[in-house]
C-alpha positions as a printed Julia matrix, in Angstrom:
217×3 Matrix{Float64}:
 -31.03    8.33  -136.98
 -30.91    9.36  -133.25
 -30.11   13.01  -132.74
 -27.78   14.23  -130.02
 -30.64   15.58  -127.93
 -32.39   12.21  -128.0
 -29.16   10.43  -126.91
 -28.8    12.78  -123.98
 -32.38   12.18  -122.89
 -31.95    8.41  -123.14
 -28.77    8.53  -120.99
 -30.59   10.58  -118.36
 -33.4     7.98  -118.26
 -30.9     5.14  -117.79
 -29.15    6.96  -114.95
 -32.52    7.56  -113.28
 -33.46    3.83  -113.52
 -30.09    2.71  -112.17
 -30.28    5.2   -109.3
 -33.76    4.0   -108.38
 -32.69    0.37  -108.41
 -29.73    1.16  -106.15
 -31.97    3.04  -103.73
 -34.42    0.15  -103.58
 -31.58   -2.29  -102.91
 -30.23   -0.1   -100.09
 -33.66    0.13   -98.49
 -34.12   -3.67   -98.71
 -30.76   -4.32   -97.05
 -31.57   -1.84   -94.27
 -34.93   -3.53   -93.63
 -33.3    -6.98   -93.55
 -30.67   -5.79   -91.06
 -33.39   -4.32   -88.84
 -35.38   -7.56   -88.84
 -32.32   -9.64   -87.97
 -31.37   -7.27   -85.14
 -34.9    -7.44   -83.72
 -34.89  -11.25   -83.79
 -31.51  -11.42   -82.05
 -32.71   -9.07   -79.33
 -35.82  -11.16   -78.66
 -33.73  -14.34   -78.52
 -31.28  -12.85   -76.02
 -34.11  -11.57   -73.83
 -35.71  -15.06   -73.55
 -32.48  -16.95   -72.83
 -31.49  -17.54   -69.14
 -28.17  -16.13   -67.94
 -25.24  -18.57   -68.07
 -24.86  -20.79   -65.01
 -22.12  -20.07   -62.52
 -20.13  -23.22   -63.17
 -17.39  -22.19   -60.77
 -19.78  -21.96   -57.84
 -21.42  -25.3    -58.71
 -18.09  -27.05   -58.88
 -17.1   -25.67   -55.5
 -20.41  -26.77   -53.95
 -20.08  -30.26   -55.37
 -16.54  -30.48   -54.1
 -17.55  -29.87   -50.5
 -19.86  -32.92   -50.25
 -17.15  -35.65   -50.26
 -15.31  -33.81   -47.49
 -18.44  -33.77   -45.33
 -19.15  -37.45   -46.04
 -15.59  -38.45   -45.21
 -15.74  -36.53   -41.96
 -19.0   -38.21   -40.95
 -17.65  -41.64   -41.83
 -14.48  -41.1    -39.79
 -16.53  -40.16   -36.73
 -19.44  -42.64   -36.56
 -22.15  -41.99   -34.03
 -22.07  -44.14   -30.93
 -25.23  -45.66   -29.55
 -26.05  -46.51   -26.0
 -26.1   -50.24   -25.15
 -29.51  -51.82   -25.27
 -31.34  -52.86   -22.15
 -30.87  -56.52   -23.13
 -27.05  -56.17   -22.86
 -27.36  -54.86   -19.28
 -29.69  -57.57   -17.99
 -28.41  -60.16   -15.58
 -28.86  -63.92   -15.41
 -29.49  -65.51   -12.03
 -27.03  -68.21   -10.93
 -28.2   -71.54   -12.37
 -30.24  -73.8    -10.13
 -30.44  -77.58   -10.57
 -32.78  -78.9    -13.26
 -35.12  -80.17   -10.52
 -34.94  -76.95    -8.49
 -37.27  -73.93    -8.21
 -36.21  -70.39    -9.1
 -37.89  -67.37    -7.55
 -38.05  -63.99    -9.31
 -38.84  -60.56    -7.81
 -42.13  -60.41    -9.72
 -43.48  -63.05    -7.36
 -43.26  -66.02    -9.71
 -41.82  -69.43    -8.98
 -40.38  -71.15   -12.04
 -39.44  -74.81   -12.38
 -38.77  -77.43   -15.02
 -41.39  -80.12   -14.55
 -40.2   -82.6    -17.2
 -37.45  -83.26   -19.78
 -38.21  -86.0    -22.31
 -35.95  -87.47   -24.97
 -37.77  -87.43   -28.32
 -37.02  -87.77   -32.01
 -37.28  -84.38   -33.66
 -38.97  -84.01   -37.04
 -37.83  -81.35   -39.51
 -40.82  -79.32   -40.72
 -39.59  -75.85   -41.7
 -36.33  -74.77   -43.4
 -33.38  -74.79   -41.03
 -34.65  -77.63   -38.85
 -32.73  -80.91   -38.71
 -34.45  -84.15   -37.85
 -32.77  -86.12   -35.09
 -32.43  -86.52   -31.32
 -34.13  -83.79   -29.31
 -35.28  -82.85   -25.83
 -38.83  -81.79   -24.98
 -38.83  -79.43   -22.01
 -41.86  -78.4    -19.96
 -41.6   -75.27   -17.79
 -44.17  -74.28   -15.16
 -44.72  -70.79   -13.74
 -46.5   -70.37   -10.39
 -47.87  -66.89    -9.69
 -47.73  -66.17    -5.98
 -48.13  -62.4     -6.43
 -51.28  -60.29    -6.18
 -51.24  -59.36    -9.88
 -51.52  -61.26   -13.12
 -48.19  -61.97   -14.87
 -47.98  -61.18   -18.57
 -46.4   -64.1    -20.45
 -46.84  -62.86   -24.02
 -43.13  -62.12   -24.37
 -41.83  -64.97   -22.2
 -39.28  -67.22   -23.9
 -37.47  -70.47   -23.14
 -34.1   -71.36   -24.69
 -31.73  -74.31   -24.28
 -27.97  -74.71   -24.58
 -25.81  -77.81   -24.26
 -22.22  -79.02   -24.26
 -18.97  -77.57   -22.97
 -18.62  -74.84   -24.06
 -22.34  -74.23   -24.27
 -23.89  -73.98   -27.7
 -27.54  -73.2    -28.51
 -29.99  -75.99   -29.15
 -32.12  -75.18   -32.19
 -35.88  -75.2    -31.56
 -37.81  -77.72   -33.63
 -41.49  -77.88   -34.58
 -42.28  -81.56   -33.99
 -43.17  -83.32   -31.86
 -45.28  -80.26   -31.2
 -44.89  -78.29   -28.01
 -47.16  -75.65   -26.48
 -46.42  -72.0    -25.78
 -47.28  -70.24   -22.53
 -50.75  -68.68   -22.22
 -50.91  -64.9    -22.45
 -51.2   -64.44   -18.67
 -51.17  -66.39   -15.43
 -53.55  -65.12   -12.76
 -52.66  -64.69    -9.06
 -52.55  -68.02    -7.25
 -52.54  -69.92   -10.56
 -49.88  -71.74   -12.57
 -49.21  -72.0    -16.29
 -47.02  -74.3    -18.37
 -45.3   -74.28   -21.74
 -43.59  -77.1    -23.62
 -40.65  -76.55   -25.97
 -38.57  -78.89   -28.15
 -34.85  -78.45   -28.96
 -32.34  -80.39   -31.03
 -29.74  -81.92   -28.67
 -27.33  -84.74   -29.71
 -27.47  -87.77   -27.43
 -23.74  -87.65   -26.66
 -23.77  -83.98   -25.55
 -26.3   -84.02   -22.73
 -23.93  -84.1    -19.78
 -24.37  -80.37   -19.5
 -27.75  -78.88   -20.41
 -28.79  -75.34   -19.5
 -32.36  -74.09   -19.8
 -32.98  -70.32   -19.65
 -36.38  -68.78   -18.95
 -36.93  -65.1    -19.77
 -40.24  -63.89   -18.35
 -39.89  -60.18   -19.22
 -37.34  -57.45   -19.75
 -38.01  -56.22   -16.2
 -36.89  -59.51   -14.6
 -33.52  -61.27   -14.57
 -33.13  -64.34   -16.74
 -33.63  -67.62   -14.88
 -31.28  -70.54   -15.57
 -31.48  -74.24   -14.8
 -28.49  -76.5    -15.37
 -27.62  -80.16   -15.03
 -27.1   -83.46   -16.79
 -29.82  -85.17   -18.79
 -29.46  -88.96   -18.97
């Protein structure tokens, strides 16, 4: 049978064990709290500061205002040189036109032909084949690489569409002093709208446009 002294000793041992367990638990909780705090600090240090959403919204809001202002005040451009160029008064289809560059231009032939459609946009049918000759009476060669010939017909005038066949021939690149050069061009022109035919020759942007006009039987 346990004596009173033994009971007292056993109670003291139990209190010691319980106290030690409590101390260990407290230490474990303290360590866990320290670890969590350290992790939170590292996470906050690596995260970027929050964006200034108010400033971004204000910046984005200013763009439509600027765009609207630009759209309401479009830039104006100066007229091109082509819009300021002049066309000489038309001369008869069998006449000769002189230009300041020292060239004499004339239409040497106009033939009625049957146009053949070759490329998209062309329409087979009645056409006129026009041959234009350029005489160089100047002391310098005349550059013809950008020279063009167009045709209009009817009243009011409407453009005659160029057509590939029967084949024509473009101007050579240049015409030397004292020489002449020719080019042949084909345009769609209805047979019943040839009372008024105008042929325009554009040698270069530095010269006025030359026009020939008359009736083609």
